[in-house]
């Protein structure tokens, strides 16, 4: 049994275990399986041991080591950490080392967490399988012939394999929740603005949000308490205090009004074994005292189309900064324009180029209203429908991904890959929080995730429902 972050922190704080011992144990697991799984772009063994020793020294001096004392964590390789290469799994950032820590990284370090490595992802977080990483894919710890999901596949695999007790990723269209579902771990996308993105490499700024991967809902609550809260360095950060998420879990699901999104369950492409698990989770919530009814959010089915205009549009702008001058790779040429073009041609992979072209097209004069403008109107429609549903329900329920983990190469057609995100994207478009909770397995014996969606800043109700689902999960 792999220890939770909560248990590790309690043992380290209580001096039953040293941080060094805990870190060594996780590094040994990395040694044993990392070659096979490739969860990491960088394993920071020396840095982790040094940080653990420093923490143990502080504990010996009687200092408070923080709520995540000695907890090994892994960070998606699009988080900035001072002096540590940040690649976004792209060749274009080759050799670049950020001169500062992301706010989330600073908060985690201050809480006593120990960073063991930077995890693999789809290049610039664009994808659902990690197959778009420039450094080769990550494998699913439950079945190495299958993908771990993406784009935060390395972070999901790291927790599933016991490489770190907790890991962190970014979710723009499902990149925390979908890999969490495929790897059998908990994954949270908080409310837009709840967690600072300062120091997260931007993909689509109106959608990006940071969140944790954990083995339990309780650990997700603990991790959120550390990373959430206002940050003046992120202009989208919400200036609201952070609730005691951990305490909320004791409230149970009694009296919660749960709506099952009927459009999700009727969606073409939803595998019957996943649908069955969602129905079982509904039954479990009812047994736990929740009031369950059918909910309707009709426009969610258009979310995917809207997302694949809005996200590439924002990406085309955000990625313009990789010009061979300011960051990483440069391929020299006689003129600046040629140098820019050669650098970007060599530095970006096929999916990133596809998104930049799609986005540039969608934003171009003459097409702006027809594509970008219309997508924004769909976004507003979805937000309104969610708000209406939340007048009758505290949380909504559905699947996280349409099916269990798929084999490598199974979704070579980009559109087939994009369809993975159909249930996760609506919450990014609305800015609402959502969590994927492991709930048994599919017919192939691989993990299934059930998704709990909540209104803005509805993390407490969301986590209460998630904990009830977790408690009833088939083993
Ligand atoms: N799979 C989606 C995409 O490719 C979502 C990615 C993400 O959330 N970062 O855009």
Coordinates of C-alpha atoms and ligand atoms in Angstrom, one line a residue:
X1 CA 0.0 0.0 0.0
X2 CA 1.4 3.3 -1.1
X3 CA 1.2 6.0 1.7
X4 CA -0.9 9.1 1.0
X5 CA 0.5 12.6 1.3
X6 CA -1.6 13.1 4.4
X7 CA 0.0 10.1 6.1
X8 CA 3.5 10.9 5.0
X9 CA 3.2 14.5 6.3
X10 CA 1.8 13.3 9.6
X11 CA 4.6 10.7 10.0
X12 CA 7.3 13.3 9.1
X13 CA 5.9 16.0 11.3
X14 CA 5.6 13.5 14.2
X15 CA 9.2 12.4 13.6
X16 CA 8.1 8.7 13.0
X17 CA 9.8 9.0 9.6
X18 CA 12.4 11.2 8.2
X19 CA 11.8 13.1 5.0
X20 CA 15.0 11.5 3.6
X21 CA 13.7 8.0 4.2
X22 CA 10.4 8.8 2.4
X23 CA 12.2 10.4 -0.5
X24 CA 14.6 7.5 -0.9
X25 CA 11.7 5.1 -0.9
X26 CA 10.0 7.0 -3.8
X27 CA 13.3 7.3 -5.7
X28 CA 13.7 3.5 -5.4
X29 CA 10.3 3.0 -7.0
X30 CA 11.4 5.5 -9.8
X31 CA 14.6 3.5 -10.3
X32 CA 12.6 0.3 -10.6
X33 CA 10.1 1.4 -13.2
X34 CA 10.9 4.7 -14.8
X35 CA 12.8 3.3 -17.7
X36 CA 9.7 1.3 -18.7
X37 CA 7.1 4.1 -18.0
X38 CA 8.9 7.4 -18.9
X39 CA 6.8 9.5 -16.5
X40 CA 9.5 12.1 -16.2
X41 CA 11.4 14.4 -18.4
X42 CA 13.8 15.0 -15.5
X43 CA 14.3 13.1 -12.2
X44 CA 15.7 15.4 -9.6
X45 CA 17.2 12.8 -7.3
X46 CA 20.1 14.8 -5.9
X47 CA 18.0 18.0 -5.4
X48 CA 15.2 15.9 -3.7
X49 CA 17.6 14.3 -1.3
X50 CA 19.2 17.6 -0.4
X51 CA 15.8 19.2 0.1
X52 CA 14.7 16.3 2.3
X53 CA 17.9 16.5 4.4
X54 CA 17.4 20.3 4.9
X55 CA 13.8 19.7 5.9
X56 CA 14.9 17.0 8.4
X57 CA 17.4 19.5 9.9
X58 CA 14.7 22.1 10.3
X59 CA 12.5 19.5 12.1
X60 CA 15.3 18.6 14.4
X61 CA 15.6 22.3 15.2
X62 CA 12.0 22.4 16.3
X63 CA 10.7 24.3 13.3
X64 CA 7.2 23.7 11.8
X65 CA 7.9 21.9 8.5
X66 CA 4.5 22.7 7.0
X67 CA 1.4 20.7 6.0
X68 CA 3.1 18.7 3.2
X69 CA 6.3 18.0 5.2
X70 CA 8.4 15.4 3.3
X71 CA 5.7 14.7 0.7
X72 CA 7.3 13.7 -2.6
X73 CA 5.7 15.6 -5.4
X74 CA 6.1 15.7 -9.2
X75 CA 5.5 18.8 -11.4
X76 CA 4.3 18.8 -15.0
X77 CA 7.1 20.1 -17.1
X78 CA 5.3 23.3 -18.0
X79 CA 5.7 24.7 -14.5
X80 CA 8.6 27.1 -13.9
X81 CA 11.1 26.2 -11.3
X82 CA 14.1 28.4 -10.8
X83 CA 17.2 27.0 -12.4
X84 CA 15.6 23.8 -13.5
X85 CA 15.0 23.1 -17.3
X86 CA 11.4 23.6 -18.3
X87 CA 10.7 22.0 -21.7
X88 CA 6.9 21.7 -22.1
X89 CA 8.1 18.5 -23.9
X90 CA 9.1 20.7 -26.9
X91 CA 12.4 21.1 -28.7
X92 CA 11.8 24.8 -29.0
X93 CA 12.6 25.4 -25.3
X94 CA 15.8 23.4 -25.5
X95 CA 18.3 24.6 -22.8
X96 CA 15.9 27.2 -21.3
X97 CA 15.9 27.5 -17.5
X98 CA 13.4 29.8 -15.8
X99 CA 14.8 32.4 -13.5
X100 CA 11.9 32.1 -11.0
X101 CA 9.5 29.7 -9.3
X102 CA 5.8 29.5 -10.3
X103 CA 3.6 30.6 -7.4
X104 CA 2.3 27.1 -7.0
X105 CA 5.9 25.8 -6.8
X106 CA 6.9 28.4 -4.2
X107 CA 3.8 27.5 -2.1
X108 CA 4.5 23.8 -2.3
X109 CA 8.1 24.2 -1.3
X110 CA 7.1 26.5 1.6
X111 CA 4.6 23.8 2.7
X112 CA 7.5 21.2 3.0
X113 CA 6.8 19.2 -0.2
X114 CA 9.8 17.7 -2.0
X115 CA 10.0 18.0 -5.8
X116 CA 11.3 14.6 -7.2
X117 CA 11.0 15.6 -10.9
X118 CA 9.4 17.3 -13.9
X119 CA 6.9 15.1 -15.7
X120 CA 6.3 14.4 -19.4
X121 CA 3.4 15.9 -21.3
X122 CA 2.0 16.3 -24.8
X123 CA 4.0 19.2 -26.3
X124 CA 2.7 22.5 -24.8
X125 CA -0.1 20.4 -23.2
X126 CA -1.8 19.8 -26.6
X127 CA -3.1 16.3 -26.7
X128 CA -4.8 13.5 -24.7
X129 CA -2.2 10.7 -24.7
X130 CA 1.4 12.1 -24.2
X131 CA 2.1 10.8 -27.7
X132 CA 2.8 14.4 -28.8
X133 CA 5.8 14.7 -26.5
X134 CA 9.0 15.5 -28.4
X135 CA 10.7 13.1 -26.0
X136 CA 8.6 10.0 -26.5
X137 CA 5.4 8.9 -24.8
X138 CA 4.7 8.0 -21.2
X139 CA 3.2 4.5 -20.6
X140 CA 0.2 3.7 -18.5
X141 CA 1.4 1.9 -15.2
X142 CA -1.7 -0.3 -15.3
X143 CA -0.9 -1.6 -18.8
X144 CA 2.3 -0.3 -20.5
X145 CA 0.9 -1.0 -24.0
X146 CA -1.7 1.7 -23.3
X147 CA -1.5 5.5 -23.1
X148 CA -1.7 7.2 -19.7
X149 CA -4.0 9.9 -21.2
X150 CA -2.9 13.5 -21.5
X151 CA -1.7 16.0 -21.7
X152 CA -0.5 15.6 -18.0
X153 CA 0.1 11.9 -18.6
X154 CA 3.4 11.9 -16.8
X155 CA 1.9 13.4 -13.7
X156 CA -0.9 10.9 -13.6
X157 CA 1.4 8.0 -14.2
X158 CA 3.8 9.2 -11.5
X159 CA 1.1 9.0 -8.8
X160 CA -0.3 5.8 -10.2
X161 CA 3.2 4.2 -10.1
X162 CA 4.0 5.5 -6.6
X163 CA 6.8 7.7 -7.9
X164 CA 5.4 10.7 -6.0
X165 CA 2.6 10.8 -3.5
X166 CA 1.0 13.8 -5.2
X167 CA 1.7 15.5 -8.5
X168 CA 0.5 18.6 -10.3
X169 CA -0.7 19.3 -13.8
X170 CA -2.6 21.8 -15.9
X171 CA -6.0 21.4 -17.3
X172 CA -7.1 23.5 -20.4
X173 CA -9.6 21.0 -21.8
X174 CA -9.3 18.0 -19.5
X175 CA -5.6 17.5 -19.2
X176 CA -5.8 16.7 -15.5
X177 CA -9.1 14.8 -15.3
X178 CA -8.7 12.6 -18.4
X179 CA -5.3 11.2 -17.5
X180 CA -6.4 10.8 -13.9
X181 CA -9.3 8.7 -15.2
X182 CA -7.1 6.6 -17.4
X183 CA -4.5 6.0 -14.7
X184 CA -6.9 5.3 -11.8
X185 CA -6.1 8.3 -9.7
X186 CA -8.0 11.4 -8.5
X187 CA -7.5 14.6 -10.6
X188 CA -9.0 18.1 -9.8
X189 CA -9.4 21.1 -12.1
X190 CA -10.2 23.9 -9.7
X191 CA -12.4 26.9 -10.5
X192 CA -10.7 29.3 -13.0
X193 CA -8.8 31.8 -10.9
X194 CA -8.8 29.7 -7.7
X195 CA -5.1 28.7 -8.2
X196 CA -2.5 31.1 -9.5
X197 CA -1.1 30.3 -13.0
X198 CA 1.9 32.7 -12.5
X199 CA 4.8 30.6 -13.7
X200 CA 2.7 28.1 -15.7
X201 CA 3.7 28.2 -19.4
X202 CA 0.5 29.5 -21.1
X203 CA -1.4 27.4 -23.6
X204 CA -4.9 29.0 -23.7
X205 CA -5.0 31.6 -21.1
X206 CA -8.8 31.8 -20.7
X207 CA -9.0 28.1 -20.0
X208 CA -5.7 27.0 -18.3
X209 CA -5.9 26.0 -14.6
X210 CA -3.5 24.1 -12.3
X211 CA -4.6 21.2 -10.1
X212 CA -3.4 18.1 -8.2
X213 CA -3.3 14.4 -8.9
X214 CA -3.6 12.2 -5.8
X215 CA -4.5 8.7 -4.7
X216 CA -7.3 9.9 -2.5
X217 CA -9.9 12.7 -2.4
X218 CA -8.6 13.7 1.0
X219 CA -5.2 14.3 -0.4
X220 CA -6.7 16.4 -3.2
X221 CA -8.3 18.5 -0.5
X222 CA -5.0 18.9 1.3
X223 CA -3.1 19.8 -1.9
X224 CA -5.7 22.3 -2.9
X225 CA -5.5 24.0 0.5
X226 CA -1.8 24.6 -0.1
X227 CA -2.0 25.8 -3.7
X228 CA -5.3 27.8 -3.8
X229 CA -5.7 31.4 -2.9
X230 CA -5.2 34.9 -4.2
X231 CA -2.0 35.8 -6.0
X232 CA -1.5 39.4 -7.2
X233 CA 0.9 38.2 -9.9
X234 CA -2.0 36.5 -11.7
X235 CA -4.6 39.0 -12.8
X236 CA -7.2 36.3 -13.1
X237 CA -6.7 35.2 -9.5
X238 CA -9.8 35.3 -7.3
X239 CA -9.3 37.4 -4.1
X240 CA -11.4 35.0 -1.9
X241 CA -10.2 33.1 1.1
X242 CA -9.7 29.3 0.8
X243 CA -12.2 27.1 2.6
X244 CA -11.1 24.2 4.8
X245 CA -11.6 21.5 2.1
X246 CA -10.4 18.7 4.3
X247 CA -13.0 19.4 7.0
X248 CA -15.7 19.5 4.4
X249 CA -15.1 15.9 3.5
X250 CA -16.5 14.8 6.9
X251 CA -19.8 16.3 6.0
X252 CA -20.7 13.3 3.7
X253 CA -23.0 13.5 0.7
X254 CA -26.2 13.5 2.7
X255 CA -28.7 16.0 1.3
X256 CA -26.5 16.9 -1.7
X257 CA -28.6 17.6 -4.9
X258 CA -26.9 15.7 -7.7
X259 CA -27.8 16.1 -11.4
X260 CA -26.8 13.4 -13.9
X261 CA -26.1 15.2 -17.2
X262 CA -28.3 13.3 -19.6
X263 CA -26.5 14.7 -22.7
X264 CA -23.3 13.1 -21.4
X265 CA -24.8 9.6 -21.0
X266 CA -26.5 9.9 -24.4
X267 CA -23.3 10.9 -26.1
X268 CA -22.2 8.9 -29.1
X269 CA -18.9 7.2 -28.4
X270 CA -19.5 6.6 -24.6
X271 CA -18.4 3.0 -24.0
X272 CA -21.1 0.9 -22.3
X273 CA -18.7 -0.3 -19.5
X274 CA -18.0 3.3 -18.6
X275 CA -21.7 4.3 -18.7
X276 CA -22.4 1.3 -16.4
X277 CA -19.9 2.6 -13.8
X278 CA -21.5 6.1 -13.9
X279 CA -24.8 4.6 -13.1
X280 CA -23.3 2.6 -10.3
X281 CA -21.8 5.8 -8.9
X282 CA -25.2 7.4 -9.1
X283 CA -26.6 4.6 -7.0
X284 CA -23.8 4.9 -4.5
X285 CA -24.5 8.6 -4.1
X286 CA -28.2 7.9 -3.5
X287 CA -27.3 5.3 -0.9
X288 CA -25.1 8.0 0.8
X289 CA -28.1 10.2 1.1
X290 CA -27.8 12.4 -2.0
X291 CA -30.9 13.4 -3.9
X292 CA -30.3 12.4 -7.5
X293 CA -32.2 13.6 -10.6
X294 CA -31.6 14.0 -14.3
X295 CA -30.0 17.3 -15.4
X296 CA -29.8 18.8 -18.9
X297 CA -27.1 21.0 -20.3
X298 CA -28.0 20.8 -24.0
X299 CA -25.3 22.9 -25.5
X300 CA -22.4 21.0 -23.9
X301 CA -22.3 18.9 -27.1
X302 CA -21.1 22.0 -29.0
X303 CA -18.4 22.6 -26.4
X304 CA -15.8 20.5 -28.3
X305 CA -16.2 22.5 -31.5
X306 CA -16.0 25.8 -29.6
X307 CA -13.0 24.7 -27.7
X308 CA -11.1 23.7 -30.8
X309 CA -11.4 27.2 -32.1
X310 CA -10.9 29.2 -28.8
X311 CA -7.9 27.1 -27.5
X312 CA -6.0 27.2 -30.8
X313 CA -6.7 30.9 -31.2
X314 CA -5.3 31.7 -27.8
X315 CA -2.4 29.2 -28.4
X316 CA -1.5 30.9 -31.7
X317 CA -1.0 34.1 -29.8
X318 CA 0.7 32.7 -26.7
X319 CA 3.2 30.6 -28.7
X320 CA 4.2 33.6 -30.9
X321 CA 6.9 34.4 -28.3
X322 CA 9.0 31.3 -29.3
X323 CA 10.8 33.2 -32.0
X324 CA 14.4 32.0 -31.6
X325 CA 15.3 35.2 -29.7
X326 CA 13.7 35.1 -26.3
X327 CA 13.8 31.4 -25.3
X328 CA 15.6 28.2 -26.0
X329 CA 16.2 26.9 -29.5
X330 CA 17.6 29.1 -32.4
X331 CA 18.2 27.9 -35.9
X332 CA 20.4 30.6 -37.5
X333 CA 19.6 32.1 -40.9
X334 CA 20.6 35.2 -43.0
X335 CA 17.6 37.2 -42.0
X336 CA 15.6 37.5 -38.8
X337 CA 12.3 36.4 -40.5
X338 CA 14.1 33.3 -41.9
X339 CA 15.6 32.6 -38.5
X340 CA 12.1 32.8 -36.9
X341 CA 10.7 30.5 -39.5
X342 CA 13.5 27.9 -39.3
X343 CA 13.5 27.9 -35.5
X344 CA 9.7 27.4 -35.4
X345 CA 9.8 24.8 -38.1
X346 CA 12.5 22.8 -36.3
X347 CA 11.2 23.4 -32.8
X348 CA 7.5 22.7 -32.9
X349 CA 5.9 19.3 -33.5
X350 CA 3.1 18.5 -35.9
X351 CA 0.2 19.0 -33.4
X352 CA 1.5 22.3 -32.2
X353 CA 1.9 23.5 -35.8
X354 CA -1.6 22.4 -36.5
X355 CA -3.0 24.3 -33.6
X356 CA -1.1 27.5 -34.5
X357 CA -2.4 27.4 -38.0
X358 CA -6.0 26.6 -37.0
X359 CA -5.9 29.4 -34.4
X360 CA -4.3 32.0 -36.8
X361 CA -7.0 31.1 -39.4
X362 CA -9.8 31.4 -36.9
X363 CA -8.6 34.9 -35.8
X364 CA -7.9 36.2 -39.3
X365 CA -9.9 39.1 -40.7
X366 CA -13.0 38.0 -42.5
X367 CA -13.2 34.7 -40.6
X368 CA -13.1 36.1 -37.0
X369 CA -16.8 36.5 -36.5
X370 CA -17.7 33.2 -38.2
X371 CA -15.3 31.1 -36.2
X372 CA -13.8 32.8 -33.1
X373 CA -16.8 35.0 -32.5
X374 CA -19.3 32.2 -32.8
X375 CA -17.3 29.9 -30.6
X376 CA -17.3 32.6 -27.9
X377 CA -21.1 32.8 -28.2
X378 CA -21.4 29.0 -27.7
X379 CA -19.2 29.4 -24.7
X380 CA -21.6 31.9 -23.2
X381 CA -24.5 29.6 -23.9
X382 CA -22.9 26.7 -22.1
X383 CA -22.1 28.9 -19.1
X384 CA -25.7 30.1 -18.9
X385 CA -27.0 26.5 -19.2
X386 CA -24.7 25.4 -16.4
X387 CA -25.8 28.3 -14.2
X388 CA -29.4 27.3 -14.8
X389 CA -28.7 23.7 -13.9
X390 CA -26.9 24.7 -10.7
X391 CA -30.1 26.5 -9.6
X392 CA -31.5 23.0 -9.0
X393 CA -28.3 21.0 -8.3
X394 CA -25.2 21.3 -6.0
X395 CA -23.1 19.2 -8.4
X396 CA -23.5 17.4 -11.7
X397 CA -22.3 14.0 -12.6
X398 CA -21.0 12.2 -15.7
X399 CA -18.1 10.2 -17.1
X400 CA -14.7 11.7 -17.3
X401 CA -13.5 10.1 -20.5
X402 CA -15.5 8.2 -23.1
X403 CA -13.6 4.9 -22.6
X404 CA -10.6 3.4 -20.7
X405 CA -7.0 3.8 -21.7
X406 CA -6.4 3.1 -25.4
X407 CA -3.4 1.5 -27.1
X408 CA -0.6 3.6 -28.6
X409 CA -1.3 4.8 -32.1
X410 CA -5.1 4.0 -31.8
X411 CA -6.1 7.6 -32.3
X412 CA -3.8 8.8 -35.2
X413 CA -6.6 10.9 -36.6
X414 CA -6.5 14.2 -34.7
X415 CA -10.3 14.4 -34.6
X416 CA -10.5 11.0 -32.9
X417 CA -8.0 12.2 -30.3
X418 CA -10.0 15.5 -29.7
X419 CA -13.2 13.4 -29.0
X420 CA -11.6 12.3 -25.8
X421 CA -12.2 15.7 -24.3
X422 CA -15.9 15.9 -25.0
X423 CA -16.9 15.5 -21.3
X424 CA -14.2 17.6 -19.7
X425 CA -14.1 20.6 -22.0
X426 CA -17.4 22.1 -20.9
X427 CA -16.1 22.9 -17.4
X428 CA -13.1 24.7 -18.9
X429 CA -15.3 26.8 -21.1
X430 CA -17.5 27.7 -18.1
X431 CA -14.5 28.1 -15.7
X432 CA -16.1 25.7 -13.3
X433 CA -14.3 23.2 -11.1
X434 CA -14.5 19.4 -11.8
X435 CA -12.9 16.3 -10.4
X436 CA -12.3 12.8 -11.8
X437 CA -12.7 10.0 -9.2
X438 CA -11.6 6.4 -9.9
X439 CA -14.6 4.1 -9.8
X440 CA -13.8 0.5 -10.6
X441 CA -12.6 -0.8 -13.9
X442 CA -14.0 -1.4 -17.4
X443 CA -14.4 -4.7 -19.2
X444 CA -10.7 -4.7 -20.0
X445 CA -9.8 -4.4 -16.3
X446 CA -8.5 -0.8 -16.7
X447 CA -9.5 2.1 -14.5
X448 CA -12.7 4.1 -15.1
X449 CA -13.1 7.7 -13.8
X450 CA -16.4 9.3 -12.8
X451 CA -16.6 13.1 -13.1
X452 CA -18.2 15.5 -10.5
X453 CA -18.8 19.0 -11.8
X454 CA -19.7 22.0 -9.7
X455 CA -20.4 25.7 -10.0
X456 CA -17.8 28.4 -9.6
X457 CA -16.1 28.1 -6.2
X458 CA -18.2 25.0 -5.6
X459 CA -15.2 22.9 -4.6
X460 CA -16.6 21.9 -1.2
X461 CA -19.7 20.3 -2.6
X462 CA -17.7 18.8 -5.4
X463 CA -15.2 17.1 -3.0
X464 CA -18.0 15.9 -0.7
X465 CA -19.6 14.1 -3.6
X466 CA -16.2 12.8 -4.8
X467 CA -15.5 11.4 -1.3
X468 CA -18.8 9.5 -1.2
X469 CA -18.1 8.1 -4.7
X470 CA -14.6 7.1 -3.6
X471 CA -15.9 5.4 -0.5
X472 CA -18.3 3.2 -2.6
X473 CA -15.8 2.5 -5.4
X474 CA -15.6 -1.2 -6.4
X475 CA -12.2 -2.6 -5.6
Ligands
LIG1 N1 -6.6 17.3 -24.9 C1 -7.0 18.7 -24.9 C2 -6.2 19.4 -26.0 O1 -5.4 18.8 -26.7 C3 -6.8 19.3 -23.6 C4 -5.4 19.7 -23.3 C5 -5.2 20.3 -22.0 O2 -6.1 20.3 -21.1 N2 -4.1 20.9 -21.8 O3 -6.3 20.6 -26.2

